[in-house]
């Protein structure tokens, strides 16, 4: 059976199985509209205002999908309004802010029709459980770092049980990561007559996740759209790589704040 070309959101809308990742790309290569769109409202105290600015920047009346990017509220200081940091290099975070307040505002913009679907990004099971206590609209997606070195099986199981679609960013492990050079992945690629990148992209679609490989060149974008069916044997190998000792995240901003992931770093609050 051929892998799906799209998935269904819990809103009833369809979303392509393979998207276009632009993180860490040269802003000029992906267009000024995307550059402006990435200036998300990190403060979270006024979601409607943040959405209004995004709509103005993109010159559109609505968004297909609007996400809360991290389960933290940043506090602007003299270092930056967008990504403020503390003297020790950690991000300036308001630890007292309750994400349930942010999500209530997200539900309001969803009901306004200006966002056709709403979701979260980088949310762990404990944070989702907290959000679930008061949500009236279930997040449509949870966009997280996913690849064979960080498959997040428990998170996927939880999201599947709540009809929340996982979106995979950094599916190739990001710039400088070892996945593309891994011997097990190379072996699967050789056996199937495909590239290691196609193995990693196909892995996510085969397990039921939207995948967002980064590319800014026409040829690479076309290559990234190639998705193949992987055998159960291949999927078992990929599923088990992290547990075999290869667990590794490539995107760990210095929040200095527990995000609820077992394999994260930093202090765990009492």
PDB file of C-alpha atoms in Angstrom:
ATOM      1  CA  UNK A   1       0.000   0.000   0.000  1.00  0.00           C
ATOM      2  CA  UNK A   2       1.383   3.401  -0.981  1.00  0.00           C
ATOM      3  CA  UNK A   3       2.006   5.879   1.854  1.00  0.00           C
ATOM      4  CA  UNK A   4      -0.690   8.567   2.226  1.00  0.00           C
ATOM      5  CA  UNK A   5      -0.187  11.918   0.505  1.00  0.00           C
ATOM      6  CA  UNK A   6      -2.199  13.709   3.184  1.00  0.00           C
ATOM      7  CA  UNK A   7      -3.659  13.287   6.651  1.00  0.00           C
ATOM      8  CA  UNK A   8      -6.987  14.359   8.122  1.00  0.00           C
ATOM      9  CA  UNK A   9      -7.030  16.855  11.003  1.00  0.00           C
ATOM     10  CA  UNK A  10      -9.565  16.593  13.809  1.00  0.00           C
ATOM     11  CA  UNK A  11     -11.238  19.646  12.257  1.00  0.00           C
ATOM     12  CA  UNK A  12     -12.055  17.617   9.139  1.00  0.00           C
ATOM     13  CA  UNK A  13      -9.540  19.489   6.985  1.00  0.00           C
ATOM     14  CA  UNK A  14      -6.734  17.732   5.125  1.00  0.00           C
ATOM     15  CA  UNK A  15      -3.037  18.534   5.510  1.00  0.00           C
ATOM     16  CA  UNK A  16      -0.258  17.399   3.131  1.00  0.00           C
ATOM     17  CA  UNK A  17       1.874  14.559   4.474  1.00  0.00           C
ATOM     18  CA  UNK A  18       5.057  16.364   3.423  1.00  0.00           C
ATOM     19  CA  UNK A  19       5.522  20.074   4.049  1.00  0.00           C
ATOM     20  CA  UNK A  20       8.312  22.599   3.613  1.00  0.00           C
ATOM     21  CA  UNK A  21      10.606  23.278   6.541  1.00  0.00           C
ATOM     22  CA  UNK A  22      12.259  26.705   6.610  1.00  0.00           C
ATOM     23  CA  UNK A  23      13.926  26.775  10.043  1.00  0.00           C
ATOM     24  CA  UNK A  24      17.526  28.094   9.920  1.00  0.00           C
ATOM     25  CA  UNK A  25      17.127  28.981   6.237  1.00  0.00           C
ATOM     26  CA  UNK A  26      18.389  32.252   4.821  1.00  0.00           C
ATOM     27  CA  UNK A  27      15.374  34.586   5.112  1.00  0.00           C
ATOM     28  CA  UNK A  28      15.991  35.876   1.597  1.00  0.00           C
ATOM     29  CA  UNK A  29      15.718  32.365   0.226  1.00  0.00           C
ATOM     30  CA  UNK A  30      12.255  31.700   1.580  1.00  0.00           C
ATOM     31  CA  UNK A  31      10.741  35.130   1.079  1.00  0.00           C
ATOM     32  CA  UNK A  32       9.999  38.146   3.199  1.00  0.00           C
ATOM     33  CA  UNK A  33       6.486  36.940   3.960  1.00  0.00           C
ATOM     34  CA  UNK A  34       7.804  33.840   5.722  1.00  0.00           C
ATOM     35  CA  UNK A  35      10.456  35.901   7.475  1.00  0.00           C
ATOM     36  CA  UNK A  36       7.764  38.134   8.915  1.00  0.00           C
ATOM     37  CA  UNK A  37       5.522  35.170   9.715  1.00  0.00           C
ATOM     38  CA  UNK A  38       8.250  33.660  11.876  1.00  0.00           C
ATOM     39  CA  UNK A  39       8.119  36.714  14.134  1.00  0.00           C
ATOM     40  CA  UNK A  40       5.487  34.989  16.238  1.00  0.00           C
ATOM     41  CA  UNK A  41       3.890  36.476  19.314  1.00  0.00           C
ATOM     42  CA  UNK A  42       6.192  34.990  21.945  1.00  0.00           C
ATOM     43  CA  UNK A  43       4.615  36.950  24.777  1.00  0.00           C
ATOM     44  CA  UNK A  44       1.329  34.967  24.672  1.00  0.00           C
ATOM     45  CA  UNK A  45      -0.636  37.547  26.640  1.00  0.00           C
ATOM     46  CA  UNK A  46      -2.532  38.761  23.571  1.00  0.00           C
ATOM     47  CA  UNK A  47      -2.990  35.986  21.026  1.00  0.00           C
ATOM     48  CA  UNK A  48      -5.493  37.949  18.909  1.00  0.00           C
ATOM     49  CA  UNK A  49      -3.040  40.820  18.451  1.00  0.00           C
ATOM     50  CA  UNK A  50      -0.286  38.404  17.469  1.00  0.00           C
ATOM     51  CA  UNK A  51      -2.552  36.756  14.913  1.00  0.00           C
ATOM     52  CA  UNK A  52      -3.651  40.124  13.525  1.00  0.00           C
ATOM     53  CA  UNK A  53      -0.013  41.077  12.938  1.00  0.00           C
ATOM     54  CA  UNK A  54       0.679  37.749  11.235  1.00  0.00           C
ATOM     55  CA  UNK A  55      -2.341  38.132   8.945  1.00  0.00           C
ATOM     56  CA  UNK A  56      -1.211  41.643   8.039  1.00  0.00           C
ATOM     57  CA  UNK A  57       2.334  40.476   7.302  1.00  0.00           C
ATOM     58  CA  UNK A  58       1.107  37.609   5.133  1.00  0.00           C
ATOM     59  CA  UNK A  59      -1.611  39.749   3.511  1.00  0.00           C
ATOM     60  CA  UNK A  60      -4.315  37.165   4.100  1.00  0.00           C
ATOM     61  CA  UNK A  61      -7.617  37.000   5.981  1.00  0.00           C
ATOM     62  CA  UNK A  62      -7.061  33.711   7.797  1.00  0.00           C
ATOM     63  CA  UNK A  63      -4.512  31.001   8.572  1.00  0.00           C
ATOM     64  CA  UNK A  64      -4.991  27.312   7.872  1.00  0.00           C
ATOM     65  CA  UNK A  65      -3.120  26.461  11.078  1.00  0.00           C
ATOM     66  CA  UNK A  66      -1.976  28.605  14.024  1.00  0.00           C
ATOM     67  CA  UNK A  67       0.366  27.185  16.677  1.00  0.00           C
ATOM     68  CA  UNK A  68       1.552  27.978  20.188  1.00  0.00           C
ATOM     69  CA  UNK A  69       5.240  27.439  19.461  1.00  0.00           C
ATOM     70  CA  UNK A  70       6.568  26.533  22.945  1.00  0.00           C
ATOM     71  CA  UNK A  71       4.731  25.946  26.238  1.00  0.00           C
ATOM     72  CA  UNK A  72       6.397  28.971  27.793  1.00  0.00           C
ATOM     73  CA  UNK A  73       5.798  32.711  27.826  1.00  0.00           C
ATOM     74  CA  UNK A  74       8.868  34.847  27.133  1.00  0.00           C
ATOM     75  CA  UNK A  75       9.448  38.120  28.979  1.00  0.00           C
ATOM     76  CA  UNK A  76      10.984  40.891  26.841  1.00  0.00           C
ATOM     77  CA  UNK A  77      14.053  42.594  28.278  1.00  0.00           C
ATOM     78  CA  UNK A  78      16.916  44.768  27.072  1.00  0.00           C
ATOM     79  CA  UNK A  79      18.412  41.871  25.076  1.00  0.00           C
ATOM     80  CA  UNK A  80      15.430  41.352  22.771  1.00  0.00           C
ATOM     81  CA  UNK A  81      11.674  41.640  22.424  1.00  0.00           C
ATOM     82  CA  UNK A  82      11.450  38.442  20.370  1.00  0.00           C
ATOM     83  CA  UNK A  83      13.899  36.012  22.020  1.00  0.00           C
ATOM     84  CA  UNK A  84      15.033  37.638  25.282  1.00  0.00           C
ATOM     85  CA  UNK A  85      17.759  35.962  27.339  1.00  0.00           C
ATOM     86  CA  UNK A  86      18.935  36.166  30.942  1.00  0.00           C
ATOM     87  CA  UNK A  87      22.519  37.000  31.983  1.00  0.00           C
ATOM     88  CA  UNK A  88      23.288  33.265  32.273  1.00  0.00           C
ATOM     89  CA  UNK A  89      22.259  32.679  28.654  1.00  0.00           C
ATOM     90  CA  UNK A  90      18.921  31.004  29.378  1.00  0.00           C
ATOM     91  CA  UNK A  91      15.732  32.351  27.853  1.00  0.00           C
ATOM     92  CA  UNK A  92      13.804  34.936  29.864  1.00  0.00           C
ATOM     93  CA  UNK A  93      10.690  32.987  30.864  1.00  0.00           C
ATOM     94  CA  UNK A  94       7.602  33.900  32.897  1.00  0.00           C
ATOM     95  CA  UNK A  95       7.286  30.806  35.085  1.00  0.00           C
ATOM     96  CA  UNK A  96       3.991  31.971  36.585  1.00  0.00           C
ATOM     97  CA  UNK A  97       2.106  32.112  33.279  1.00  0.00           C
ATOM     98  CA  UNK A  98      -0.524  29.394  32.883  1.00  0.00           C
ATOM     99  CA  UNK A  99      -0.697  28.020  29.339  1.00  0.00           C
ATOM    100  CA  UNK A 100      -4.398  27.357  29.839  1.00  0.00           C
ATOM    101  CA  UNK A 101      -4.843  31.137  29.525  1.00  0.00           C
ATOM    102  CA  UNK A 102      -3.019  31.139  26.198  1.00  0.00           C
ATOM    103  CA  UNK A 103      -5.100  28.252  24.911  1.00  0.00           C
ATOM    104  CA  UNK A 104      -8.368  29.954  25.847  1.00  0.00           C
ATOM    105  CA  UNK A 105      -7.317  32.830  23.594  1.00  0.00           C
ATOM    106  CA  UNK A 106      -6.354  30.378  20.852  1.00  0.00           C
ATOM    107  CA  UNK A 107      -9.843  28.905  21.041  1.00  0.00           C
ATOM    108  CA  UNK A 108     -11.303  32.393  20.617  1.00  0.00           C
ATOM    109  CA  UNK A 109      -9.358  33.084  17.415  1.00  0.00           C
ATOM    110  CA  UNK A 110     -10.359  29.630  16.152  1.00  0.00           C
ATOM    111  CA  UNK A 111     -14.023  30.421  16.707  1.00  0.00           C
ATOM    112  CA  UNK A 112     -13.541  33.764  14.949  1.00  0.00           C
ATOM    113  CA  UNK A 113     -12.642  31.899  11.761  1.00  0.00           C
ATOM    114  CA  UNK A 114      -9.301  33.666  11.419  1.00  0.00           C
ATOM    115  CA  UNK A 115      -7.517  30.391  12.179  1.00  0.00           C
ATOM    116  CA  UNK A 116      -9.064  27.325  10.554  1.00  0.00           C
ATOM    117  CA  UNK A 117      -7.167  25.017  12.918  1.00  0.00           C
ATOM    118  CA  UNK A 118      -5.115  25.580  16.060  1.00  0.00           C
ATOM    119  CA  UNK A 119      -2.370  23.513  17.595  1.00  0.00           C
ATOM    120  CA  UNK A 120       0.763  23.419  19.694  1.00  0.00           C
ATOM    121  CA  UNK A 121       4.465  22.811  19.154  1.00  0.00           C
ATOM    122  CA  UNK A 122       7.057  21.245  21.460  1.00  0.00           C
ATOM    123  CA  UNK A 123       4.475  20.133  24.024  1.00  0.00           C
ATOM    124  CA  UNK A 124       5.100  17.071  26.181  1.00  0.00           C
ATOM    125  CA  UNK A 125       2.460  14.760  27.647  1.00  0.00           C
ATOM    126  CA  UNK A 126       2.449  16.484  31.088  1.00  0.00           C
ATOM    127  CA  UNK A 127       1.838  19.871  29.476  1.00  0.00           C
ATOM    128  CA  UNK A 128      -0.867  18.450  27.222  1.00  0.00           C
ATOM    129  CA  UNK A 129      -2.526  16.785  30.214  1.00  0.00           C
ATOM    130  CA  UNK A 130      -2.601  20.158  31.960  1.00  0.00           C
ATOM    131  CA  UNK A 131      -4.090  21.827  28.890  1.00  0.00           C
ATOM    132  CA  UNK A 132      -6.690  19.088  28.556  1.00  0.00           C
ATOM    133  CA  UNK A 133      -8.206  20.027  31.929  1.00  0.00           C
ATOM    134  CA  UNK A 134      -9.752  23.182  30.457  1.00  0.00           C
ATOM    135  CA  UNK A 135      -9.636  22.907  26.674  1.00  0.00           C
ATOM    136  CA  UNK A 136     -12.881  23.044  24.730  1.00  0.00           C
ATOM    137  CA  UNK A 137     -11.085  22.725  21.393  1.00  0.00           C
ATOM    138  CA  UNK A 138      -8.557  19.897  21.110  1.00  0.00           C
ATOM    139  CA  UNK A 139      -5.284  20.910  19.432  1.00  0.00           C
ATOM    140  CA  UNK A 140      -5.271  19.740  15.828  1.00  0.00           C
ATOM    141  CA  UNK A 141      -1.516  19.153  15.737  1.00  0.00           C
ATOM    142  CA  UNK A 142       1.557  18.994  17.946  1.00  0.00           C
ATOM    143  CA  UNK A 143       4.691  19.936  16.006  1.00  0.00           C
ATOM    144  CA  UNK A 144       7.794  18.409  17.610  1.00  0.00           C
ATOM    145  CA  UNK A 145      11.293  17.184  16.822  1.00  0.00           C
ATOM    146  CA  UNK A 146      10.916  13.676  15.386  1.00  0.00           C
ATOM    147  CA  UNK A 147      13.455  11.340  13.788  1.00  0.00           C
ATOM    148  CA  UNK A 148      14.765   7.818  14.533  1.00  0.00           C
ATOM    149  CA  UNK A 149      17.130   9.168  17.198  1.00  0.00           C
ATOM    150  CA  UNK A 150      14.182  10.933  18.879  1.00  0.00           C
ATOM    151  CA  UNK A 151      10.975   9.088  17.889  1.00  0.00           C
ATOM    152  CA  UNK A 152       8.955  10.139  20.972  1.00  0.00           C
ATOM    153  CA  UNK A 153       6.850   6.967  20.934  1.00  0.00           C
ATOM    154  CA  UNK A 154       5.019   7.735  24.196  1.00  0.00           C
ATOM    155  CA  UNK A 155       4.088  11.218  22.989  1.00  0.00           C
ATOM    156  CA  UNK A 156       2.827   9.829  19.684  1.00  0.00           C
ATOM    157  CA  UNK A 157       0.726   7.231  21.483  1.00  0.00           C
ATOM    158  CA  UNK A 158      -0.844   9.942  23.664  1.00  0.00           C
ATOM    159  CA  UNK A 159      -1.524  12.255  20.733  1.00  0.00           C
ATOM    160  CA  UNK A 160      -2.971   9.418  18.637  1.00  0.00           C
ATOM    161  CA  UNK A 161      -5.352   8.567  21.485  1.00  0.00           C
ATOM    162  CA  UNK A 162      -6.578  12.181  21.512  1.00  0.00           C
ATOM    163  CA  UNK A 163      -6.802  12.562  17.719  1.00  0.00           C
ATOM    164  CA  UNK A 164      -3.910  15.046  17.643  1.00  0.00           C
ATOM    165  CA  UNK A 165      -1.699  14.776  14.565  1.00  0.00           C
ATOM    166  CA  UNK A 166       2.055  14.899  15.124  1.00  0.00           C
ATOM    167  CA  UNK A 167       4.145  17.032  12.782  1.00  0.00           C
ATOM    168  CA  UNK A 168       7.856  16.205  12.530  1.00  0.00           C
ATOM    169  CA  UNK A 169      10.392  19.008  12.348  1.00  0.00           C
ATOM    170  CA  UNK A 170      14.128  18.240  12.037  1.00  0.00           C
ATOM    171  CA  UNK A 171      13.218  14.878  10.415  1.00  0.00           C
ATOM    172  CA  UNK A 172      16.744  14.639   8.969  1.00  0.00           C
ATOM    173  CA  UNK A 173      18.317  15.568  12.285  1.00  0.00           C
ATOM    174  CA  UNK A 174      19.062  19.177  11.309  1.00  0.00           C
ATOM    175  CA  UNK A 175      22.338  20.612  10.037  1.00  0.00           C
ATOM    176  CA  UNK A 176      25.387  18.662  11.182  1.00  0.00           C
ATOM    177  CA  UNK A 177      23.404  15.813  12.760  1.00  0.00           C
ATOM    178  CA  UNK A 178      24.620  12.226  12.229  1.00  0.00           C
ATOM    179  CA  UNK A 179      21.411  10.607  10.968  1.00  0.00           C
ATOM    180  CA  UNK A 180      22.250  10.898   7.271  1.00  0.00           C
ATOM    181  CA  UNK A 181      25.568   9.133   7.928  1.00  0.00           C
ATOM    182  CA  UNK A 182      24.167   6.410  10.191  1.00  0.00           C
ATOM    183  CA  UNK A 183      25.036   2.884   9.027  1.00  0.00           C
ATOM    184  CA  UNK A 184      21.610   1.392   9.803  1.00  0.00           C
ATOM    185  CA  UNK A 185      19.828   4.137   7.883  1.00  0.00           C
ATOM    186  CA  UNK A 186      22.304   3.815   5.012  1.00  0.00           C
ATOM    187  CA  UNK A 187      21.653   0.068   4.909  1.00  0.00           C
ATOM    188  CA  UNK A 188      17.881   0.586   4.658  1.00  0.00           C
ATOM    189  CA  UNK A 189      18.437   3.188   1.937  1.00  0.00           C
ATOM    190  CA  UNK A 190      20.659   0.846  -0.081  1.00  0.00           C
ATOM    191  CA  UNK A 191      18.208  -2.049   0.249  1.00  0.00           C
ATOM    192  CA  UNK A 192      15.329   0.095  -1.034  1.00  0.00           C
ATOM    193  CA  UNK A 193      17.321   1.939  -3.707  1.00  0.00           C
ATOM    194  CA  UNK A 194      16.639   5.343  -2.148  1.00  0.00           C
ATOM    195  CA  UNK A 195      18.602   8.047  -0.360  1.00  0.00           C
ATOM    196  CA  UNK A 196      18.999   8.200   3.440  1.00  0.00           C
ATOM    197  CA  UNK A 197      16.945  11.414   3.364  1.00  0.00           C
ATOM    198  CA  UNK A 198      14.078   9.591   1.643  1.00  0.00           C
ATOM    199  CA  UNK A 199      14.263   6.883   4.322  1.00  0.00           C
ATOM    200  CA  UNK A 200      13.922   9.478   7.079  1.00  0.00           C
ATOM    201  CA  UNK A 201      11.085  11.357   5.373  1.00  0.00           C
ATOM    202  CA  UNK A 202       9.240   8.143   4.518  1.00  0.00           C
ATOM    203  CA  UNK A 203       9.650   6.886   8.089  1.00  0.00           C
ATOM    204  CA  UNK A 204       7.512   9.694   9.468  1.00  0.00           C
ATOM    205  CA  UNK A 205       4.761   9.373   6.856  1.00  0.00           C
ATOM    206  CA  UNK A 206       4.672   5.589   7.316  1.00  0.00           C
ATOM    207  CA  UNK A 207       4.147   6.033  11.065  1.00  0.00           C
ATOM    208  CA  UNK A 208       1.343   8.541  10.471  1.00  0.00           C
ATOM    209  CA  UNK A 209       3.111  11.865  10.985  1.00  0.00           C
ATOM    210  CA  UNK A 210       3.297  14.958   8.809  1.00  0.00           C
ATOM    211  CA  UNK A 211       6.938  15.605   7.970  1.00  0.00           C
ATOM    212  CA  UNK A 212       8.602  18.993   7.437  1.00  0.00           C
ATOM    213  CA  UNK A 213      12.001  18.554   5.761  1.00  0.00           C
ATOM    214  CA  UNK A 214      13.875  21.803   5.260  1.00  0.00           C
ATOM    215  CA  UNK A 215      14.892  22.868   1.765  1.00  0.00           C
ATOM    216  CA  UNK A 216      15.131  26.077  -0.239  1.00  0.00           C
ATOM    217  CA  UNK A 217      16.191  24.620  -3.609  1.00  0.00           C
ATOM    218  CA  UNK A 218      13.717  23.425  -6.236  1.00  0.00           C
ATOM    219  CA  UNK A 219      15.547  20.141  -6.838  1.00  0.00           C
ATOM    220  CA  UNK A 220      15.730  19.240  -3.163  1.00  0.00           C
ATOM    221  CA  UNK A 221      12.085  20.167  -2.594  1.00  0.00           C
ATOM    222  CA  UNK A 222      11.111  17.799  -5.400  1.00  0.00           C
ATOM    223  CA  UNK A 223      13.286  15.030  -3.933  1.00  0.00           C
ATOM    224  CA  UNK A 224      11.744  15.531  -0.508  1.00  0.00           C
ATOM    225  CA  UNK A 225       8.277  14.866  -1.906  1.00  0.00           C
ATOM    226  CA  UNK A 226       9.291  11.295  -2.729  1.00  0.00           C
ATOM    227  CA  UNK A 227       7.806   9.001  -0.102  1.00  0.00           C
ATOM    228  CA  UNK A 228       8.030   5.208  -0.262  1.00  0.00           C
ATOM    229  CA  UNK A 229       6.456   2.391   1.699  1.00  0.00           C
ATOM    230  CA  UNK A 230       8.890   0.875   4.184  1.00  0.00           C
ATOM    231  CA  UNK A 231       8.670  -2.748   5.273  1.00  0.00           C
ATOM    232  CA  UNK A 232       7.697  -3.726   8.799  1.00  0.00           C
ATOM    233  CA  UNK A 233      11.279  -4.899   9.301  1.00  0.00           C
ATOM    234  CA  UNK A 234      12.673  -1.507   8.272  1.00  0.00           C
ATOM    235  CA  UNK A 235      10.183   0.327  10.480  1.00  0.00           C
ATOM    236  CA  UNK A 236      11.117  -1.849  13.455  1.00  0.00           C
ATOM    237  CA  UNK A 237      14.794  -0.992  12.972  1.00  0.00           C
ATOM    238  CA  UNK A 238      14.049   2.730  12.758  1.00  0.00           C
ATOM    239  CA  UNK A 239      11.638   2.592  15.704  1.00  0.00           C
ATOM    240  CA  UNK A 240      14.267   0.940  17.893  1.00  0.00           C
ATOM    241  CA  UNK A 241      17.321   3.071  17.153  1.00  0.00           C
ATOM    242  CA  UNK A 242      16.852   5.486  20.057  1.00  0.00           C
ATOM    243  CA  UNK A 243      16.321   2.699  22.577  1.00  0.00           C
ATOM    244  CA  UNK A 244      19.507   0.997  21.348  1.00  0.00           C
ATOM    245  CA  UNK A 245      21.582   3.908  22.635  1.00  0.00           C
ATOM    246  CA  UNK A 246      21.274   6.502  19.889  1.00  0.00           C
ATOM    247  CA  UNK A 247      18.741   8.792  21.610  1.00  0.00           C
ATOM    248  CA  UNK A 248      19.631  12.377  20.726  1.00  0.00           C
ATOM    249  CA  UNK A 249      17.838  15.702  20.339  1.00  0.00           C
ATOM    250  CA  UNK A 250      19.225  18.363  18.018  1.00  0.00           C
ATOM    251  CA  UNK A 251      17.016  21.267  19.107  1.00  0.00           C
ATOM    252  CA  UNK A 252      17.309  22.058  22.825  1.00  0.00           C
ATOM    253  CA  UNK A 253      17.023  25.811  23.448  1.00  0.00           C
ATOM    254  CA  UNK A 254      18.336  26.926  26.816  1.00  0.00           C
ATOM    255  CA  UNK A 255      14.998  27.486  28.509  1.00  0.00           C
ATOM    256  CA  UNK A 256      16.331  26.687  31.981  1.00  0.00           C
ATOM    257  CA  UNK A 257      12.827  25.370  32.542  1.00  0.00           C
ATOM    258  CA  UNK A 258      11.456  21.830  32.678  1.00  0.00           C
ATOM    259  CA  UNK A 259       9.360  21.107  29.582  1.00  0.00           C
ATOM    260  CA  UNK A 260       8.176  17.703  30.760  1.00  0.00           C
ATOM    261  CA  UNK A 261      10.281  15.590  28.393  1.00  0.00           C
ATOM    262  CA  UNK A 262      12.090  12.699  30.096  1.00  0.00           C
ATOM    263  CA  UNK A 263      15.149  13.052  27.849  1.00  0.00           C
ATOM    264  CA  UNK A 264      15.445  16.839  28.184  1.00  0.00           C
ATOM    265  CA  UNK A 265      18.023  18.611  30.312  1.00  0.00           C
ATOM    266  CA  UNK A 266      18.183  21.202  33.045  1.00  0.00           C
ATOM    267  CA  UNK A 267      16.510  21.572  36.442  1.00  0.00           C
ATOM    268  CA  UNK A 268      13.315  19.709  37.176  1.00  0.00           C
ATOM    269  CA  UNK A 269      10.955  21.798  39.348  1.00  0.00           C
ATOM    270  CA  UNK A 270       9.593  20.384  42.598  1.00  0.00           C
TER     271      UNK A 270
END
